PDB file of C-alpha atoms and ligand atoms in Angstrom:
ATOM      1  CA  MET A   1     -47.417 218.325 -12.535  1.00 75.00           C
ATOM      2  CA  ARG A   2     -43.622 218.382 -12.316  1.00 86.00           C
ATOM      3  CA  ASN A   3     -41.590 215.393 -13.405  1.00 96.00           C
ATOM      4  CA  PRO A   4     -39.857 213.566 -10.571  1.00 98.00           C
ATOM      5  CA  THR A   5     -36.169 214.463 -10.211  1.00 98.00           C
ATOM      6  CA  ALA A   6     -33.300 211.967 -10.209  1.00 98.00           C
ATOM      7  CA  VAL A   7     -29.952 213.102  -8.786  1.00 98.00           C
ATOM      8  CA  ILE A   8     -26.869 211.293 -10.031  1.00 99.00           C
ATOM      9  CA  THR A   9     -23.500 211.913  -8.398  1.00 99.00           C
ATOM     10  CA  GLY A  10     -20.601 211.217 -10.747  1.00 98.00           C
ATOM     11  CA  GLY A  11     -23.041 211.762 -13.605  1.00 98.00           C
ATOM     12  CA  ALA A  12     -20.423 213.254 -15.926  1.00 98.00           C
ATOM     13  CA  SER A  13     -18.925 209.894 -16.905  1.00 98.00           C
ATOM     14  CA  GLY A  14     -19.195 206.117 -16.981  1.00 98.00           C
ATOM     15  CA  LEU A  15     -21.879 204.407 -14.931  1.00 98.00           C
ATOM     16  CA  GLY A  16     -23.331 207.675 -13.620  1.00 98.00           C
ATOM     17  CA  GLU A  17     -23.672 209.006 -17.161  1.00 98.00           C
ATOM     18  CA  ALA A  18     -25.430 205.823 -18.316  1.00 98.00           C
ATOM     19  CA  ALA A  19     -27.765 205.917 -15.293  1.00 99.00           C
ATOM     20  CA  ALA A  20     -28.577 209.579 -15.960  1.00 99.00           C
ATOM     21  CA  LYS A  21     -29.439 208.885 -19.594  1.00 98.00           C
ATOM     22  CA  ARG A  22     -31.560 205.850 -18.731  1.00 98.00           C
ATOM     23  CA  LEU A  23     -33.467 207.637 -15.937  1.00 98.00           C
ATOM     24  CA  SER A  24     -33.984 210.610 -18.240  1.00 98.00           C
ATOM     25  CA  ALA A  25     -35.553 208.284 -20.832  1.00 98.00           C
ATOM     26  CA  ASP A  26     -37.735 206.903 -18.017  1.00 98.00           C
ATOM     27  CA  GLY A  27     -39.214 210.392 -17.446  1.00 98.00           C
ATOM     28  CA  TYR A  28     -37.108 211.900 -14.675  1.00 98.00           C
ATOM     29  CA  ASP A  29     -35.667 215.396 -14.733  1.00 98.00           C
ATOM     30  CA  ILE A  30     -31.960 214.843 -14.212  1.00 98.00           C
ATOM     31  CA  VAL A  31     -29.514 216.491 -11.828  1.00 98.00           C
ATOM     32  CA  LEU A  32     -25.867 215.723 -12.508  1.00 98.00           C
ATOM     33  CA  LEU A  33     -23.391 216.331  -9.666  1.00 98.00           C
ATOM     34  CA  ASP A  34     -19.709 216.076 -10.510  1.00 98.00           C
ATOM     35  CA  VAL A  35     -16.362 217.851 -10.333  1.00 98.00           C
ATOM     36  CA  ASP A  36     -15.723 217.281 -14.059  1.00 98.00           C
ATOM     37  CA  ASP A  37     -17.410 220.377 -15.483  1.00 98.00           C
ATOM     38  CA  GLN A  38     -16.486 219.526 -19.068  1.00 98.00           C
ATOM     39  CA  GLY A  39     -17.935 216.011 -18.819  1.00 98.00           C
ATOM     40  CA  GLY A  40     -20.966 217.415 -17.023  1.00 98.00           C
ATOM     41  CA  ALA A  41     -21.595 219.916 -19.810  1.00 98.00           C
ATOM     42  CA  ARG A  42     -21.276 217.151 -22.425  1.00 98.00           C
ATOM     43  CA  VAL A  43     -23.761 214.801 -20.705  1.00 98.00           C
ATOM     44  CA  LEU A  44     -26.108 217.716 -20.020  1.00 98.00           C
ATOM     45  CA  ALA A  45     -26.096 218.689 -23.706  1.00 98.00           C
ATOM     46  CA  GLU A  46     -26.691 215.079 -24.777  1.00 98.00           C
ATOM     47  CA  ILE A  47     -29.701 214.733 -22.473  1.00 98.00           C
ATOM     48  CA  GLU A  48     -31.115 218.124 -23.485  1.00 98.00           C
ATOM     49  CA  ALA A  49     -30.739 217.149 -27.156  1.00 98.00           C
ATOM     50  CA  THR A  50     -33.309 214.390 -26.515  1.00 98.00           C
ATOM     51  CA  GLY A  51     -35.787 217.058 -25.379  1.00 98.00           C
ATOM     52  CA  ARG A  52     -35.501 216.136 -21.697  1.00 98.00           C
ATOM     53  CA  ASN A  53     -34.774 218.415 -18.751  1.00 97.00           C
ATOM     54  CA  ALA A  54     -31.415 218.270 -16.941  1.00 98.00           C
ATOM     55  CA  LYS A  55     -29.180 220.466 -14.797  1.00 98.00           C
ATOM     56  CA  TYR A  56     -25.512 220.220 -13.855  1.00 98.00           C
ATOM     57  CA  TYR A  57     -24.027 221.382 -10.542  1.00 98.00           C
ATOM     58  CA  HIS A  58     -20.320 221.387  -9.726  1.00 98.00           C
ATOM     59  CA  CYS A  59     -20.207 219.403  -6.476  1.00 98.00           C
ATOM     60  CA  ASP A  60     -17.405 217.683  -4.580  1.00 98.00           C
ATOM     61  CA  VAL A  61     -19.306 214.912  -2.804  1.00 98.00           C
ATOM     62  CA  GLY A  62     -16.499 214.593  -0.273  1.00 98.00           C
ATOM     63  CA  ASP A  63     -17.413 217.983   1.199  1.00 98.00           C
ATOM     64  CA  PRO A  64     -20.572 217.650   3.340  1.00 98.00           C
ATOM     65  CA  ALA A  65     -21.277 221.411   3.493  1.00 98.00           C
ATOM     66  CA  THR A  66     -21.164 221.669  -0.302  1.00 98.00           C
ATOM     67  CA  VAL A  67     -23.410 218.631  -0.774  1.00 98.00           C
ATOM     68  CA  GLU A  68     -25.947 220.049   1.680  1.00 98.00           C
ATOM     69  CA  GLN A  69     -25.878 223.454  -0.026  1.00 98.00           C
ATOM     70  CA  ILE A  70     -26.371 221.843  -3.459  1.00 98.00           C
ATOM     71  CA  ALA A  71     -29.221 219.673  -2.168  1.00 98.00           C
ATOM     72  CA  LEU A  72     -31.025 222.823  -1.025  1.00 98.00           C
ATOM     73  CA  ALA A  73     -30.366 224.443  -4.426  1.00 98.00           C
ATOM     74  CA  VAL A  74     -31.744 221.354  -6.208  1.00 98.00           C
ATOM     75  CA  GLU A  75     -34.843 221.456  -4.009  1.00 97.00           C
ATOM     76  CA  ARG A  76     -35.282 225.146  -4.863  1.00 97.00           C
ATOM     77  CA  ASP A  77     -34.515 224.825  -8.608  1.00 96.00           C
ATOM     78  CA  LEU A  78     -36.309 221.572  -9.446  1.00 96.00           C
ATOM     79  CA  GLY A  79     -37.781 220.026  -6.285  1.00 94.00           C
ATOM     80  CA  ASN A  80     -39.473 216.636  -6.210  1.00 96.00           C
ATOM     81  CA  VAL A  81     -36.288 214.578  -5.703  1.00 98.00           C
ATOM     82  CA  GLU A  82     -37.393 210.940  -5.848  1.00 98.00           C
ATOM     83  CA  VAL A  83     -34.193 209.194  -6.882  1.00 98.00           C
ATOM     84  CA  LEU A  84     -30.539 209.391  -5.862  1.00 98.00           C
ATOM     85  CA  VAL A  85     -27.782 207.361  -7.520  1.00 99.00           C
ATOM     86  CA  THR A  86     -24.342 207.691  -5.893  1.00 99.00           C
ATOM     87  CA  SER A  87     -21.858 206.952  -8.671  1.00 98.00           C
ATOM     88  CA  ALA A  88     -19.122 209.515  -7.875  1.00 98.00           C
ATOM     89  CA  GLY A  89     -15.940 207.658  -7.142  1.00 98.00           C
ATOM     90  CA  LEU A  90     -12.259 207.072  -7.754  1.00 97.00           C
ATOM     91  CA  THR A  91     -10.864 203.784  -9.088  1.00 95.00           C
ATOM     92  CA  PRO A  92      -7.307 202.943  -7.998  1.00 92.00           C
ATOM     93  CA  ASN A  93      -4.809 200.251  -8.952  1.00 91.00           C
ATOM     94  CA  SER A  94      -3.388 197.365  -6.907  1.00 93.00           C
ATOM     95  CA  GLU A  95      -1.311 198.332  -3.887  1.00 95.00           C
ATOM     96  CA  ALA A  96       0.340 196.601  -0.906  1.00 97.00           C
ATOM     97  CA  ILE A  97      -0.983 197.707   2.484  1.00 97.00           C
ATOM     98  CA  LEU A  98       2.535 198.053   3.909  1.00 97.00           C
ATOM     99  CA  GLU A  99       3.494 200.464   1.134  1.00 95.00           C
ATOM    100  CA  MET A 100       0.248 202.286   0.626  1.00 94.00           C
ATOM    101  CA  ASP A 101       0.020 206.020   0.202  1.00 94.00           C
ATOM    102  CA  MET A 102      -2.119 207.066   3.179  1.00 96.00           C
ATOM    103  CA  GLU A 103      -3.059 210.410   1.646  1.00 96.00           C
ATOM    104  CA  ALA A 104      -4.455 208.623  -1.408  1.00 95.00           C
ATOM    105  CA  HIS A 105      -6.172 206.171   0.966  1.00 95.00           C
ATOM    106  CA  GLU A 106      -7.886 209.004   2.816  1.00 97.00           C
ATOM    107  CA  ARG A 107      -8.892 210.696  -0.449  1.00 97.00           C
ATOM    108  CA  MET A 108     -10.474 207.452  -1.640  1.00 97.00           C
ATOM    109  CA  TRP A 109     -12.545 207.066   1.529  1.00 98.00           C
ATOM    110  CA  ARG A 110     -13.457 210.771   1.489  1.00 98.00           C
ATOM    111  CA  ILE A 111     -14.978 210.490  -1.985  1.00 98.00           C
ATOM    112  CA  ASN A 112     -16.135 206.876  -2.372  1.00 98.00           C
ATOM    113  CA  TYR A 113     -17.443 206.160   1.121  1.00 98.00           C
ATOM    114  CA  PHE A 114     -18.047 209.511   2.832  1.00 98.00           C
ATOM    115  CA  GLY A 115     -19.243 211.002  -0.471  1.00 98.00           C
ATOM    116  CA  THR A 116     -21.905 208.289  -0.555  1.00 98.00           C
ATOM    117  CA  ILE A 117     -22.957 209.040   3.015  1.00 98.00           C
ATOM    118  CA  HIS A 118     -23.037 212.832   2.543  1.00 98.00           C
ATOM    119  CA  SER A 119     -25.155 212.457  -0.608  1.00 99.00           C
ATOM    120  CA  CYS A 120     -27.550 210.021   1.067  1.00 98.00           C
ATOM    121  CA  GLN A 121     -27.906 212.282   4.114  1.00 98.00           C
ATOM    122  CA  SER A 122     -28.610 215.499   2.236  1.00 98.00           C
ATOM    123  CA  PHE A 123     -30.931 214.066  -0.440  1.00 98.00           C
ATOM    124  CA  ALA A 124     -32.761 211.586   1.819  1.00 98.00           C
ATOM    125  CA  ARG A 125     -33.640 214.543   4.081  1.00 98.00           C
ATOM    126  CA  LEU A 126     -35.522 215.976   1.084  1.00 98.00           C
ATOM    127  CA  MET A 127     -37.328 212.658   0.500  1.00 98.00           C
ATOM    128  CA  VAL A 128     -38.431 212.047   4.103  1.00 98.00           C
ATOM    129  CA  PRO A 129     -41.221 214.696   4.281  1.00 97.00           C
ATOM    130  CA  ARG A 130     -42.669 213.382   1.001  1.00 96.00           C
ATOM    131  CA  ARG A 131     -42.350 209.773   2.208  1.00 98.00           C
ATOM    132  CA  ARG A 132     -41.183 208.665  -1.215  1.00 97.00           C
ATOM    133  CA  GLY A 133     -37.801 207.834  -2.682  1.00 98.00           C
ATOM    134  CA  ALA A 134     -35.341 205.316  -4.053  1.00 98.00           C
ATOM    135  CA  ILE A 135     -31.588 205.453  -3.516  1.00 99.00           C
ATOM    136  CA  VAL A 136     -29.084 203.270  -5.355  1.00 99.00           C
ATOM    137  CA  THR A 137     -25.474 203.208  -4.179  1.00 99.00           C
ATOM    138  CA  LEU A 138     -22.572 201.950  -6.270  1.00 98.00           C
ATOM    139  CA  GLY A 139     -21.183 198.845  -4.687  1.00 98.00           C
ATOM    140  CA  SER A 140     -19.088 196.372  -6.620  1.00 98.00           C
ATOM    141  CA  ILE A 141     -17.970 192.763  -6.685  1.00 98.00           C
ATOM    142  CA  HIS A 142     -15.397 194.327  -4.291  1.00 97.00           C
ATOM    143  CA  SER A 143     -18.229 194.615  -1.751  1.00 98.00           C
ATOM    144  CA  ARG A 144     -18.147 190.819  -1.460  1.00 98.00           C
ATOM    145  CA  LEU A 145     -14.602 189.595  -2.151  1.00 97.00           C
ATOM    146  CA  PRO A 146     -11.105 190.642  -1.010  1.00 97.00           C
ATOM    147  CA  MET A 147      -9.042 192.155  -3.833  1.00 96.00           C
ATOM    148  CA  PRO A 148      -5.718 194.022  -3.534  1.00 96.00           C
ATOM    149  CA  LEU A 149      -7.025 197.596  -3.615  1.00 96.00           C
ATOM    150  CA  PRO A 150      -6.723 198.307   0.118  1.00 95.00           C
ATOM    151  CA  ALA A 151      -8.673 201.573   0.219  1.00 95.00           C
ATOM    152  CA  TYR A 152     -11.222 200.895  -2.518  1.00 97.00           C
ATOM    153  CA  ASN A 153     -12.011 197.292  -1.577  1.00 98.00           C
ATOM    154  CA  PRO A 154     -13.005 197.701   2.103  1.00 98.00           C
ATOM    155  CA  GLY A 155     -14.751 200.949   1.117  1.00 98.00           C
ATOM    156  CA  LYS A 156     -17.041 199.002  -1.198  1.00 98.00           C
ATOM    157  CA  ALA A 157     -17.779 196.475   1.571  1.00 98.00           C
ATOM    158  CA  ALA A 158     -18.651 199.419   3.817  1.00 98.00           C
ATOM    159  CA  ILE A 159     -20.946 200.835   1.129  1.00 98.00           C
ATOM    160  CA  GLU A 160     -22.912 197.578   1.037  1.00 98.00           C
ATOM    161  CA  ARG A 161     -23.321 197.682   4.815  1.00 98.00           C
ATOM    162  CA  ILE A 162     -24.305 201.373   5.024  1.00 98.00           C
ATOM    163  CA  THR A 163     -26.844 200.668   2.267  1.00 98.00           C
ATOM    164  CA  GLN A 164     -28.438 198.030   4.491  1.00 98.00           C
ATOM    165  CA  LEU A 165     -28.432 200.356   7.506  1.00 98.00           C
ATOM    166  CA  LEU A 166     -30.004 203.164   5.491  1.00 98.00           C
ATOM    167  CA  ALA A 167     -32.619 200.767   4.097  1.00 99.00           C
ATOM    168  CA  VAL A 168     -33.777 199.991   7.620  1.00 98.00           C
ATOM    169  CA  GLU A 169     -33.566 203.582   8.853  1.00 98.00           C
ATOM    170  CA  LEU A 170     -35.481 205.010   5.882  1.00 98.00           C
ATOM    171  CA  GLY A 171     -37.885 202.128   5.276  1.00 98.00           C
ATOM    172  CA  ARG A 172     -40.407 203.644   7.681  1.00 98.00           C
ATOM    173  CA  PHE A 173     -40.632 206.650   5.348  1.00 98.00           C
ATOM    174  CA  ASP A 174     -41.208 204.397   2.294  1.00 98.00           C
ATOM    175  CA  ILE A 175     -37.742 205.213   0.994  1.00 98.00           C
ATOM    176  CA  ARG A 176     -35.909 202.219  -0.456  1.00 99.00           C
ATOM    177  CA  VAL A 177     -32.124 201.957  -0.471  1.00 99.00           C
ATOM    178  CA  ASN A 178     -30.318 199.380  -2.582  1.00 99.00           C
ATOM    179  CA  SER A 179     -26.951 198.903  -4.213  1.00 98.00           C
ATOM    180  CA  VAL A 180     -25.707 197.537  -7.513  1.00 98.00           C
ATOM    181  CA  GLY A 181     -22.561 195.452  -7.602  1.00 98.00           C
ATOM    182  CA  PRO A 182     -20.946 195.602 -11.032  1.00 98.00           C
ATOM    183  CA  THR A 183     -17.980 193.549 -12.108  1.00 97.00           C
ATOM    184  CA  HIS A 184     -15.470 195.266 -14.446  1.00 96.00           C
ATOM    185  CA  VAL A 185     -17.339 197.581 -16.790  1.00 97.00           C
ATOM    186  CA  MET A 186     -15.658 199.427 -19.641  1.00 94.00           C
ATOM    187  CA  THR A 187     -15.656 203.024 -18.376  1.00 95.00           C
ATOM    188  CA  PRO A 188     -12.760 205.538 -18.601  1.00 94.00           C
ATOM    189  CA  PRO A 189     -10.905 204.270 -15.464  1.00 93.00           C
ATOM    190  CA  LEU A 190     -10.908 200.640 -16.702  1.00 92.00           C
ATOM    191  CA  GLU A 191      -9.925 201.712 -20.223  1.00 93.00           C
ATOM    192  CA  ALA A 192      -6.996 203.660 -18.731  1.00 93.00           C
ATOM    193  CA  ALA A 193      -5.952 200.757 -16.468  1.00 93.00           C
ATOM    194  CA  ILE A 194      -5.979 198.314 -19.393  1.00 93.00           C
ATOM    195  CA  ALA A 195      -3.964 200.756 -21.500  1.00 93.00           C
ATOM    196  CA  THR A 196      -1.242 200.994 -18.825  1.00 94.00           C
ATOM    197  CA  GLY A 197      -1.233 197.222 -18.154  1.00 92.00           C
ATOM    198  CA  GLU A 198      -2.755 197.605 -14.661  1.00 92.00           C
ATOM    199  CA  ARG A 199      -5.683 195.327 -15.620  1.00 91.00           C
ATOM    200  CA  ASP A 200      -5.505 192.199 -17.761  1.00 93.00           C
ATOM    201  CA  MET A 201      -8.594 191.756 -19.940  1.00 91.00           C
ATOM    202  CA  SER A 202      -7.948 188.049 -20.552  1.00 91.00           C
ATOM    203  CA  LYS A 203      -7.810 187.410 -16.776  1.00 91.00           C
ATOM    204  CA  ILE A 204     -11.009 189.404 -16.335  1.00 92.00           C
ATOM    205  CA  MET A 205     -12.794 187.295 -18.936  1.00 92.00           C
ATOM    206  CA  GLU A 206     -11.578 183.978 -17.450  1.00 92.00           C
ATOM    207  CA  VAL A 207     -13.529 184.171 -14.184  1.00 94.00           C
ATOM    208  CA  HIS A 208     -17.037 185.111 -15.293  1.00 96.00           C
ATOM    209  CA  ALA A 209     -19.781 182.544 -15.889  1.00 96.00           C
ATOM    210  CA  LEU A 210     -20.807 184.405 -19.048  1.00 96.00           C
ATOM    211  CA  SER A 211     -18.470 185.157 -21.910  1.00 94.00           C
ATOM    212  CA  TYR A 212     -19.692 188.748 -21.821  1.00 94.00           C
ATOM    213  CA  ILE A 213     -19.001 191.522 -19.319  1.00 94.00           C
ATOM    214  CA  PRO A 214     -21.679 194.118 -18.597  1.00 96.00           C
ATOM    215  CA  SER A 215     -21.967 197.368 -20.506  1.00 97.00           C
ATOM    216  CA  THR A 216     -22.670 200.662 -18.749  1.00 98.00           C
ATOM    217  CA  GLU A 217     -26.255 200.307 -20.046  1.00 98.00           C
ATOM    218  CA  ASP A 218     -26.604 196.888 -18.348  1.00 98.00           C
ATOM    219  CA  VAL A 219     -25.733 198.514 -15.011  1.00 98.00           C
ATOM    220  CA  ALA A 220     -28.061 201.447 -15.757  1.00 98.00           C
ATOM    221  CA  ASN A 221     -30.892 198.979 -16.459  1.00 98.00           C
ATOM    222  CA  ALA A 222     -30.394 197.394 -13.032  1.00 98.00           C
ATOM    223  CA  ILE A 223     -30.330 200.842 -11.393  1.00 99.00           C
ATOM    224  CA  ALA A 224     -33.536 201.847 -13.228  1.00 98.00           C
ATOM    225  CA  PHE A 225     -35.215 198.626 -12.109  1.00 98.00           C
ATOM    226  CA  LEU A 226     -34.255 199.223  -8.458  1.00 98.00           C
ATOM    227  CA  CYS A 227     -35.684 202.757  -8.720  1.00 98.00           C
ATOM    228  CA  SER A 228     -38.933 201.577 -10.319  1.00 98.00           C
ATOM    229  CA  GLU A 229     -42.281 200.560  -8.842  1.00 98.00           C
ATOM    230  CA  GLU A 230     -41.499 197.017  -9.961  1.00 98.00           C
ATOM    231  CA  ALA A 231     -38.916 196.925  -7.167  1.00 98.00           C
ATOM    232  CA  ARG A 232     -41.269 198.382  -4.536  1.00 98.00           C
ATOM    233  CA  ALA A 233     -40.736 195.415  -2.207  1.00 98.00           C
ATOM    234  CA  ILE A 234     -36.949 195.396  -2.604  1.00 98.00           C
ATOM    235  CA  THR A 235     -34.737 197.274  -0.163  1.00 99.00           C
ATOM    236  CA  GLY A 236     -31.385 196.665   1.498  1.00 98.00           C
ATOM    237  CA  VAL A 237     -30.007 194.431  -1.252  1.00 98.00           C
ATOM    238  CA  LEU A 238     -26.882 194.521  -3.378  1.00 98.00           C
ATOM    239  CA  LEU A 239     -27.793 193.380  -6.871  1.00 98.00           C
ATOM    240  CA  PRO A 240     -24.690 192.009  -8.595  1.00 98.00           C
ATOM    241  CA  VAL A 241     -24.458 193.008 -12.258  1.00 98.00           C
ATOM    242  CA  ASP A 242     -21.476 190.805 -12.745  1.00 98.00           C
ATOM    243  CA  SER A 243     -21.947 188.264 -15.561  1.00 98.00           C
ATOM    244  CA  GLY A 244     -21.608 185.560 -12.919  1.00 98.00           C
ATOM    245  CA  SER A 245     -18.293 186.793 -11.541  1.00 97.00           C
ATOM    246  CA  LEU A 246     -19.116 186.254  -7.855  1.00 98.00           C
ATOM    247  CA  ALA A 247     -20.314 182.733  -8.671  1.00 97.00           C
ATOM    248  CA  GLY A 248     -17.463 182.043 -11.057  1.00 96.00           C
ATOM    249  CA  ILE A 249     -14.307 183.348  -9.379  1.00 95.00           C
ATOM    250  CA  SER A 250     -13.715 180.520  -6.887  1.00 95.00           C
ATOM    251  CA  TYR A 251     -15.278 177.897  -9.169  1.00 95.00           C
ATOM    252  CA  LYS A 252     -13.179 178.751 -12.185  1.00 93.00           C
ATOM    253  CA  THR A 253      -9.965 179.029 -10.168  1.00 93.00           C
ATOM    254  CA  TYR A 254     -10.600 175.786  -8.189  1.00 95.00           C
ATOM    255  CA  ALA A 255      -7.391 173.755  -7.760  1.00 94.00           C
ATOM    256  CA  GLY A 256      -9.112 170.614  -9.012  1.00 93.00           C
ATOM    257  CA  GLY A 257      -9.621 172.224 -12.399  1.00 91.00           C
ATOM    258  CA  MET A 258     -12.724 172.658 -14.477  1.00 92.00           C
ATOM    259  CA  PRO A 259     -14.926 169.602 -15.127  1.00 93.00           C
ATOM    260  CA  TRP A 260     -15.066 170.374 -18.849  1.00 92.00           C
ATOM    261  CA  SER A 261     -12.393 171.019 -21.412  1.00 85.00           C
ATOM    262  CA  GLU A 262     -13.792 173.826 -23.560  1.00 76.00           C
TER     263      GLU A 262
HETATM  264  N1  LIG B 301     -16.439 200.669 -14.082  1.00 91.28           N
HETATM  265  C1  LIG B 301     -16.319 199.617 -13.285  1.00 91.28           C
HETATM  266  O1  LIG B 301     -15.706 198.604 -13.649  1.00 91.28           O
HETATM  267  C2  LIG B 301     -16.962 199.634 -11.925  1.00 91.28           C
HETATM  268  C3  LIG B 301     -17.224 198.403 -11.304  1.00 91.28           C
HETATM  269  C4  LIG B 301     -17.813 198.399 -10.051  1.00 91.28           C
HETATM  270  C5  LIG B 301     -18.126 199.603  -9.446  1.00 91.28           C
HETATM  271  N2  LIG B 301     -17.848 200.781 -10.057  1.00 91.28           N
HETATM  272  C6  LIG B 301     -18.186 202.011  -9.352  1.00 91.28           C
HETATM  273  O2  LIG B 301     -18.995 202.824 -10.156  1.00 91.28           O
HETATM  274  C7  LIG B 301     -18.783 204.197  -9.814  1.00 91.28           C
HETATM  275  C8  LIG B 301     -18.498 204.978 -11.091  1.00 91.28           C
HETATM  276  O3  LIG B 301     -17.331 204.476 -11.685  1.00 91.28           O
HETATM  277  P1  LIG B 301     -17.048 204.640 -13.233  1.00 91.28           P
HETATM  278  O4  LIG B 301     -16.341 203.427 -13.658  1.00 91.28           O
HETATM  279  O5  LIG B 301     -18.276 205.079 -13.922  1.00 91.28           O
HETATM  280  O6  LIG B 301     -15.956 205.809 -13.173  1.00 91.28           O
HETATM  281  P2  LIG B 301     -15.877 207.211 -13.955  1.00 91.28           P
HETATM  282  O7  LIG B 301     -14.535 207.767 -13.636  1.00 91.28           O
HETATM  283  O8  LIG B 301     -16.241 207.019 -15.385  1.00 91.28           O
HETATM  284  O9  LIG B 301     -17.014 208.070 -13.241  1.00 91.28           O
HETATM  285  C9  LIG B 301     -16.842 208.553 -11.935  1.00 91.28           C
HETATM  286  C10 LIG B 301     -17.271 210.009 -11.886  1.00 91.28           C
HETATM  287  O10 LIG B 301     -17.120 210.467 -10.532  1.00 91.28           O
HETATM  288  C11 LIG B 301     -16.641 211.803 -10.600  1.00 91.28           C
HETATM  289  N3  LIG B 301     -16.016 212.212  -9.349  1.00 91.28           N
HETATM  290  C12 LIG B 301     -14.774 211.898  -8.898  1.00 91.28           C
HETATM  291  N4  LIG B 301     -14.541 212.512  -7.729  1.00 91.28           N
HETATM  292  C13 LIG B 301     -15.650 213.236  -7.434  1.00 91.28           C
HETATM  293  C14 LIG B 301     -16.010 214.088  -6.363  1.00 91.28           C
HETATM  294  N5  LIG B 301     -15.168 214.338  -5.346  1.00 91.28           N
HETATM  295  N6  LIG B 301     -17.245 214.645  -6.369  1.00 91.28           N
HETATM  296  C15 LIG B 301     -18.091 214.417  -7.408  1.00 91.28           C
HETATM  297  N7  LIG B 301     -17.804 213.632  -8.450  1.00 91.28           N
HETATM  298  C16 LIG B 301     -16.593 213.050  -8.467  1.00 91.28           C
HETATM  299  C17 LIG B 301     -15.664 211.790 -11.771  1.00 91.28           C
HETATM  300  O11 LIG B 301     -15.393 213.095 -12.227  1.00 91.28           O
HETATM  301  C18 LIG B 301     -16.406 210.934 -12.777  1.00 91.28           C
HETATM  302  O12 LIG B 301     -17.229 211.711 -13.604  1.00 91.28           O
HETATM  303  C19 LIG B 301     -17.636 204.206  -8.801  1.00 91.28           C
HETATM  304  O13 LIG B 301     -18.178 204.243  -7.500  1.00 91.28           O
HETATM  305  C20 LIG B 301     -16.962 202.874  -9.039  1.00 91.28           C
HETATM  306  O14 LIG B 301     -16.318 202.400  -7.889  1.00 91.28           O
HETATM  307  C21 LIG B 301     -17.282 200.828 -11.289  1.00 91.28           C
END
C-alpha cells in the first residue's frame, strides 16, 4: 500500500513549508513545487531527515503547460495524489491604483490567482477518477476586506470565490475544496517588509482580538484539519486563521473608541 501523496505549491518556504512538514508528519508522501530550488532542496532534506518520503520539482505555477507536465510526472513517480495545497505566491507592498506598475500587477495575478487555478486543474484531474481528494487554497484576510495592495487584495477575494466554485464542481467526485485565510504570519516576505518599514508590527498587533498572531504551524494545523477525515463534511469554506483580525479590525478602530481602557 502506497502512502497518499500531498502536493504543496510554494513548499520551499513559509506557509507551504510548514504545511508540507505537517502533512508529512500526518503520513503523506510530499511533493514540493516551487521555483526556489535552494529552498526546495532544504525543505526536502529536512523532511527526508525525519525518515519520510518527499520529492521536489522545479515548477512555475504561472505556466499551465509546465504545471500539467509536472502533474503527469508526479502521477508517474508517486501517484495517489489525495491532497493539494496552493501556497505559491508573491506578497507585495502598498500601492496606489493610479500609479501601479501594471507589469507587476499582471505578474501577481499570473502567479497568485492563475497559479492557483492551473494547480487545481491539473491535480484535481488526477483526483477525479479516484473520487477522493482535498484541496486547500491560500486565501487571506485580504479575501474579505479591502486593503491597499491593488493586485494582491482582489486576487485573494477571487481565490475565495474560485474555491467555492471548485467545491461545487468537484463535490460530486467527493473532492473537497476549502481555503485558509491567515492574517499576518511571520514568513520571509513579512520579515522583509517589517525590516524595510513597509509593515508596522505595532499596528498589526492593535487590531487582533488575541494578543498573539498565528505561527506558520497554526496555519499548517488548519490546513491539515481541512485535509483530514474530520473535515469530511466541510467544503467551500474559507477558514480564517487570523487571531480574531476580521472580527477585530472594525471593532478596534471604531470611532466611538473601545469600551475598556486596558
Ligand atoms: N505570510 C502571511 O502573512 C500570509 C498571510 C495570508 C496569506 N498568505 C499567503 O500564503 C501564501 C504563502 O506565502 P508565504 O508568506 O509563505 O510566502 P513565502 O515567500 O515564504 O512562500 C511563497 C513561496 O512561493 C514560491 N513561489 C513564488 N512564485 C512562484 C511560482 N511562480 N511558482 C512556484 N512557486 C512560486 C516562492 O519561491 C516561495 O517559496 C501566499 O499565497 C500568501 O499570499 C501569507
